[in-house]
Amino acid sequence: GTPGYVDPEYHQSFHLSDKSDVYSFGVVLLELITAMKVVDFGRPANEVNLACLALDRIGKGRVEEIVDPALLRHGEEWVMESVRHVSELAFQCLAFDKDVRPSMSEVAAELCRIRDAAPGSGMTDLVADVGLDGPNTAAAKKARSPVSVQDVWVSDRSSQSTNGSMPRFP
């Protein structure tokens, strides 16, 4: 029920579905490519909601107006091309009619396709950008996120939950 993430159809039917999660994930994609707040009352009234702002810009082919400049600091065209593809995917996830939205498996497959289309599959370039390449390849592998929720996430900054009500995953 967090404002800005809730499927707009929920306000009409008070029913959430798998496609409601797709909508919320689309908002998360927008956060990643824009670095903007989901709800920001400092923006004009018709742009308070990030989804509304992004749908307008993406729909008009003006995604570059909302992209986080930090993503583009090196000027590689493939980065902007990847951002365009992710923004188009977010646009599909944010469709008002849930039946038009892709499934999460389709979203995941598209994100993999976008990742695989990037030079060096993107991760190599990212690891090099943050200075983790070179002889310390174990550090580079440790810094990467897992590809799926079933992969082991190696981190020296967190520990397993001690809350008895939280499920423990292998």
PDB file of C-alpha atoms in Angstrom:
ATOM      1  CA  GLY A   1       0.000   0.000   0.000  1.00  0.00           C
ATOM      2  CA  THR A   2       2.964   2.367  -0.224  1.00  0.00           C
ATOM      3  CA  PRO A   3       1.976   5.465  -2.196  1.00  0.00           C
ATOM      4  CA  GLY A   4       3.447   5.536  -5.666  1.00  0.00           C
ATOM      5  CA  TYR A   5       3.923   1.765  -5.898  1.00  0.00           C
ATOM      6  CA  VAL A   6       0.308   0.577  -5.775  1.00  0.00           C
ATOM      7  CA  ASP A   7      -1.383  -0.632  -8.928  1.00  0.00           C
ATOM      8  CA  PRO A   8      -3.916   2.065  -9.929  1.00  0.00           C
ATOM      9  CA  GLU A   9      -6.568  -0.624 -10.531  1.00  0.00           C
ATOM     10  CA  TYR A  10      -6.365  -1.445  -6.827  1.00  0.00           C
ATOM     11  CA  HIS A  11      -8.076   1.858  -6.042  1.00  0.00           C
ATOM     12  CA  GLN A  12     -11.063   0.737  -8.123  1.00  0.00           C
ATOM     13  CA  SER A  13     -11.355  -2.936  -7.205  1.00  0.00           C
ATOM     14  CA  PHE A  14      -9.412  -3.215  -3.914  1.00  0.00           C
ATOM     15  CA  HIS A  15      -7.921  -6.400  -5.337  1.00  0.00           C
ATOM     16  CA  LEU A  16      -4.231  -7.094  -5.842  1.00  0.00           C
ATOM     17  CA  SER A  17      -2.916  -9.602  -8.364  1.00  0.00           C
ATOM     18  CA  ASP A  18       0.368 -10.863  -9.769  1.00  0.00           C
ATOM     19  CA  LYS A  19       0.111  -8.025 -12.261  1.00  0.00           C
ATOM     20  CA  SER A  20      -0.044  -5.590  -9.340  1.00  0.00           C
ATOM     21  CA  ASP A  21       3.466  -6.769  -8.474  1.00  0.00           C
ATOM     22  CA  VAL A  22       4.485  -6.124 -12.081  1.00  0.00           C
ATOM     23  CA  TYR A  23       3.259  -2.543 -11.741  1.00  0.00           C
ATOM     24  CA  SER A  24       5.223  -2.063  -8.521  1.00  0.00           C
ATOM     25  CA  PHE A  25       8.326  -3.533 -10.117  1.00  0.00           C
ATOM     26  CA  GLY A  26       7.935  -1.083 -12.998  1.00  0.00           C
ATOM     27  CA  VAL A  27       8.083   1.731 -10.456  1.00  0.00           C
ATOM     28  CA  VAL A  28      11.276   0.237  -9.005  1.00  0.00           C
ATOM     29  CA  LEU A  29      12.791   0.143 -12.503  1.00  0.00           C
ATOM     30  CA  LEU A  30      11.974   3.841 -12.822  1.00  0.00           C
ATOM     31  CA  GLU A  31      13.670   4.577  -9.518  1.00  0.00           C
ATOM     32  CA  LEU A  32      16.790   2.822 -10.759  1.00  0.00           C
ATOM     33  CA  ILE A  33      17.056   4.706 -14.034  1.00  0.00           C
ATOM     34  CA  THR A  34      15.969   8.122 -12.739  1.00  0.00           C
ATOM     35  CA  ALA A  35      17.253   8.230  -9.131  1.00  0.00           C
ATOM     36  CA  MET A  36      14.069  10.196  -8.379  1.00  0.00           C
ATOM     37  CA  LYS A  37      11.692   9.836  -5.452  1.00  0.00           C
ATOM     38  CA  VAL A  38       8.520   7.877  -6.171  1.00  0.00           C
ATOM     39  CA  VAL A  39       6.406  10.662  -4.683  1.00  0.00           C
ATOM     40  CA  ASP A  40       7.842  14.176  -4.604  1.00  0.00           C
ATOM     41  CA  PHE A  41       5.650  17.141  -3.781  1.00  0.00           C
ATOM     42  CA  GLY A  42       8.464  19.429  -4.905  1.00  0.00           C
ATOM     43  CA  ARG A  43       7.657  18.552  -8.528  1.00  0.00           C
ATOM     44  CA  PRO A  44       4.782  20.103 -10.511  1.00  0.00           C
ATOM     45  CA  ALA A  45       1.351  18.689  -9.565  1.00  0.00           C
ATOM     46  CA  ASN A  46       1.093  16.452 -12.644  1.00  0.00           C
ATOM     47  CA  GLU A  47       4.578  15.054 -11.936  1.00  0.00           C
ATOM     48  CA  VAL A  48       4.351  14.371  -8.185  1.00  0.00           C
ATOM     49  CA  ASN A  49       3.958  10.663  -8.935  1.00  0.00           C
ATOM     50  CA  LEU A  50       7.103   9.265 -10.623  1.00  0.00           C
ATOM     51  CA  ALA A  51       5.035   6.824 -12.678  1.00  0.00           C
ATOM     52  CA  CYS A  52       2.984   9.668 -14.162  1.00  0.00           C
ATOM     53  CA  LEU A  53       6.091  11.709 -14.896  1.00  0.00           C
ATOM     54  CA  ALA A  54       7.904   8.780 -16.501  1.00  0.00           C
ATOM     55  CA  LEU A  55       4.918   7.552 -18.506  1.00  0.00           C
ATOM     56  CA  ASP A  56       4.640  11.030 -19.998  1.00  0.00           C
ATOM     57  CA  ARG A  57       8.334  11.302 -20.915  1.00  0.00           C
ATOM     58  CA  ILE A  58       8.740   7.722 -22.119  1.00  0.00           C
ATOM     59  CA  GLY A  59       5.500   7.893 -24.104  1.00  0.00           C
ATOM     60  CA  LYS A  60       6.776  11.021 -25.847  1.00  0.00           C
ATOM     61  CA  GLY A  61      10.183   9.454 -26.550  1.00  0.00           C
ATOM     62  CA  ARG A  62      11.927  11.858 -24.164  1.00  0.00           C
ATOM     63  CA  VAL A  63      13.359   9.410 -21.614  1.00  0.00           C
ATOM     64  CA  GLU A  64      16.710  11.250 -21.637  1.00  0.00           C
ATOM     65  CA  GLU A  65      14.997  14.067 -19.691  1.00  0.00           C
ATOM     66  CA  ILE A  66      14.513  11.841 -16.654  1.00  0.00           C
ATOM     67  CA  VAL A  67      17.584   9.580 -16.744  1.00  0.00           C
ATOM     68  CA  ASP A  68      19.967   9.854 -13.799  1.00  0.00           C
ATOM     69  CA  PRO A  69      23.022  11.715 -15.164  1.00  0.00           C
ATOM     70  CA  ALA A  70      25.291   9.415 -13.135  1.00  0.00           C
ATOM     71  CA  LEU A  71      24.292   6.538 -15.433  1.00  0.00           C
ATOM     72  CA  LEU A  72      25.540   8.434 -18.447  1.00  0.00           C
ATOM     73  CA  ARG A  73      28.717   9.968 -17.023  1.00  0.00           C
ATOM     74  CA  HIS A  74      31.046   7.900 -19.223  1.00  0.00           C
ATOM     75  CA  GLY A  75      29.097   8.666 -22.386  1.00  0.00           C
ATOM     76  CA  GLU A  76      28.835   5.105 -23.713  1.00  0.00           C
ATOM     77  CA  GLU A  77      25.953   4.875 -26.176  1.00  0.00           C
ATOM     78  CA  TRP A  78      25.192   1.279 -25.149  1.00  0.00           C
ATOM     79  CA  VAL A  79      24.365   2.505 -21.623  1.00  0.00           C
ATOM     80  CA  MET A  80      21.742   4.936 -22.938  1.00  0.00           C
ATOM     81  CA  GLU A  81      20.431   2.242 -25.266  1.00  0.00           C
ATOM     82  CA  SER A  82      20.081  -0.139 -22.295  1.00  0.00           C
ATOM     83  CA  VAL A  83      18.345   2.596 -20.284  1.00  0.00           C
ATOM     84  CA  ARG A  84      15.920   3.140 -23.179  1.00  0.00           C
ATOM     85  CA  HIS A  85      15.096  -0.568 -23.242  1.00  0.00           C
ATOM     86  CA  VAL A  86      14.609  -0.684 -19.460  1.00  0.00           C
ATOM     87  CA  SER A  87      12.409   2.428 -19.613  1.00  0.00           C
ATOM     88  CA  GLU A  88      10.283   0.821 -22.343  1.00  0.00           C
ATOM     89  CA  LEU A  89       9.954  -2.274 -20.161  1.00  0.00           C
ATOM     90  CA  ALA A  90       8.936  -0.092 -17.199  1.00  0.00           C
ATOM     91  CA  PHE A  91       6.396   1.621 -19.480  1.00  0.00           C
ATOM     92  CA  GLN A  92       4.832  -1.787 -20.244  1.00  0.00           C
ATOM     93  CA  CYS A  93       4.832  -2.728 -16.540  1.00  0.00           C
ATOM     94  CA  LEU A  94       2.971   0.493 -15.722  1.00  0.00           C
ATOM     95  CA  ALA A  95       0.078  -0.081 -18.119  1.00  0.00           C
ATOM     96  CA  PHE A  96      -3.164   0.931 -16.414  1.00  0.00           C
ATOM     97  CA  ASP A  97      -4.936  -2.251 -17.561  1.00  0.00           C
ATOM     98  CA  LYS A  98      -3.332  -5.191 -15.771  1.00  0.00           C
ATOM     99  CA  ASP A  99      -4.129  -7.525 -18.665  1.00  0.00           C
ATOM    100  CA  VAL A 100      -1.804  -5.507 -20.912  1.00  0.00           C
ATOM    101  CA  ARG A 101       1.170  -5.740 -18.521  1.00  0.00           C
ATOM    102  CA  PRO A 102       3.761  -8.462 -19.072  1.00  0.00           C
ATOM    103  CA  SER A 103       4.129 -11.288 -16.565  1.00  0.00           C
ATOM    104  CA  MET A 104       7.070 -11.216 -14.157  1.00  0.00           C
ATOM    105  CA  SER A 105       8.680 -14.090 -16.072  1.00  0.00           C
ATOM    106  CA  GLU A 106       8.437 -12.002 -19.254  1.00  0.00           C
ATOM    107  CA  VAL A 107       9.919  -9.019 -17.395  1.00  0.00           C
ATOM    108  CA  ALA A 108      12.795 -11.165 -16.100  1.00  0.00           C
ATOM    109  CA  ALA A 109      13.439 -12.592 -19.573  1.00  0.00           C
ATOM    110  CA  GLU A 110      13.511  -9.097 -21.082  1.00  0.00           C
ATOM    111  CA  LEU A 111      15.912  -7.833 -18.418  1.00  0.00           C
ATOM    112  CA  CYS A 112      18.199 -10.778 -19.187  1.00  0.00           C
ATOM    113  CA  ARG A 113      18.009  -9.966 -22.894  1.00  0.00           C
ATOM    114  CA  ILE A 114      18.900  -6.328 -22.201  1.00  0.00           C
ATOM    115  CA  ARG A 115      21.791  -7.391 -19.970  1.00  0.00           C
ATOM    116  CA  ASP A 116      23.089  -9.885 -22.517  1.00  0.00           C
ATOM    117  CA  ALA A 117      22.963  -7.314 -25.328  1.00  0.00           C
ATOM    118  CA  ALA A 118      25.346  -4.970 -23.476  1.00  0.00           C
ATOM    119  CA  PRO A 119      29.076  -5.146 -24.298  1.00  0.00           C
ATOM    120  CA  GLY A 120      30.696  -7.716 -22.031  1.00  0.00           C
ATOM    121  CA  SER A 121      27.196  -8.477 -20.713  1.00  0.00           C
ATOM    122  CA  GLY A 122      27.401  -5.220 -18.803  1.00  0.00           C
ATOM    123  CA  MET A 123      28.723  -6.699 -15.571  1.00  0.00           C
ATOM    124  CA  THR A 124      32.330  -6.788 -16.769  1.00  0.00           C
ATOM    125  CA  ASP A 125      32.198  -3.093 -17.622  1.00  0.00           C
ATOM    126  CA  LEU A 126      30.453  -2.248 -14.354  1.00  0.00           C
ATOM    127  CA  VAL A 127      32.997  -4.189 -12.307  1.00  0.00           C
ATOM    128  CA  ALA A 128      35.823  -2.390 -14.138  1.00  0.00           C
ATOM    129  CA  ASP A 129      34.162   0.998 -13.554  1.00  0.00           C
ATOM    130  CA  VAL A 130      34.077   0.519  -9.804  1.00  0.00           C
ATOM    131  CA  GLY A 131      37.682  -0.695  -9.720  1.00  0.00           C
ATOM    132  CA  LEU A 132      37.073  -4.321  -8.893  1.00  0.00           C
ATOM    133  CA  ASP A 133      38.792  -5.851 -11.912  1.00  0.00           C
ATOM    134  CA  GLY A 134      42.419  -6.905 -12.109  1.00  0.00           C
ATOM    135  CA  PRO A 135      44.100  -9.512  -9.948  1.00  0.00           C
ATOM    136  CA  ASN A 136      41.422  -9.466  -7.269  1.00  0.00           C
ATOM    137  CA  THR A 137      38.745 -11.359  -9.216  1.00  0.00           C
ATOM    138  CA  ALA A 138      37.321 -12.901  -6.022  1.00  0.00           C
ATOM    139  CA  ALA A 139      36.406  -9.397  -4.859  1.00  0.00           C
ATOM    140  CA  ALA A 140      34.720  -8.730  -8.188  1.00  0.00           C
ATOM    141  CA  LYS A 141      32.640 -11.887  -7.903  1.00  0.00           C
ATOM    142  CA  LYS A 142      31.759 -11.048  -4.303  1.00  0.00           C
ATOM    143  CA  ALA A 143      30.529  -7.563  -5.261  1.00  0.00           C
ATOM    144  CA  ARG A 144      28.059  -8.829  -7.841  1.00  0.00           C
ATOM    145  CA  SER A 145      24.425  -9.405  -7.060  1.00  0.00           C
ATOM    146  CA  PRO A 146      23.053 -12.893  -7.577  1.00  0.00           C
ATOM    147  CA  VAL A 147      21.291 -13.590 -10.849  1.00  0.00           C
ATOM    148  CA  SER A 148      18.260 -15.066  -9.128  1.00  0.00           C
ATOM    149  CA  VAL A 149      16.746 -15.204  -5.675  1.00  0.00           C
ATOM    150  CA  GLN A 150      17.886 -18.821  -5.445  1.00  0.00           C
ATOM    151  CA  ASP A 151      21.581 -17.965  -5.912  1.00  0.00           C
ATOM    152  CA  VAL A 152      23.667 -17.545  -2.795  1.00  0.00           C
ATOM    153  CA  TRP A 153      24.304 -13.877  -2.036  1.00  0.00           C
ATOM    154  CA  VAL A 154      27.793 -13.529  -0.596  1.00  0.00           C
ATOM    155  CA  SER A 155      28.171 -10.473   1.589  1.00  0.00           C
ATOM    156  CA  ASP A 156      30.468  -9.495   4.394  1.00  0.00           C
ATOM    157  CA  ARG A 157      28.136  -6.643   5.406  1.00  0.00           C
ATOM    158  CA  SER A 158      25.079  -8.612   6.477  1.00  0.00           C
ATOM    159  CA  SER A 159      24.210 -11.615   8.539  1.00  0.00           C
ATOM    160  CA  GLN A 160      21.442 -14.134   8.507  1.00  0.00           C
ATOM    161  CA  SER A 161      18.219 -12.993  10.161  1.00  0.00           C
ATOM    162  CA  THR A 162      17.861 -13.899  13.800  1.00  0.00           C
ATOM    163  CA  ASN A 163      14.169 -13.048  13.809  1.00  0.00           C
ATOM    164  CA  GLY A 164      12.388 -16.339  14.391  1.00  0.00           C
ATOM    165  CA  SER A 165       9.385 -15.251  12.331  1.00  0.00           C
ATOM    166  CA  MET A 166      11.480 -14.709   9.204  1.00  0.00           C
ATOM    167  CA  PRO A 167      12.013 -17.732   6.923  1.00  0.00           C
ATOM    168  CA  ARG A 168      15.582 -18.856   6.470  1.00  0.00           C
ATOM    169  CA  PHE A 169      16.734 -19.559   2.952  1.00  0.00           C
ATOM    170  CA  PRO A 170      19.610 -21.889   2.123  1.00  0.00           C
TER     171      PRO A 170
END
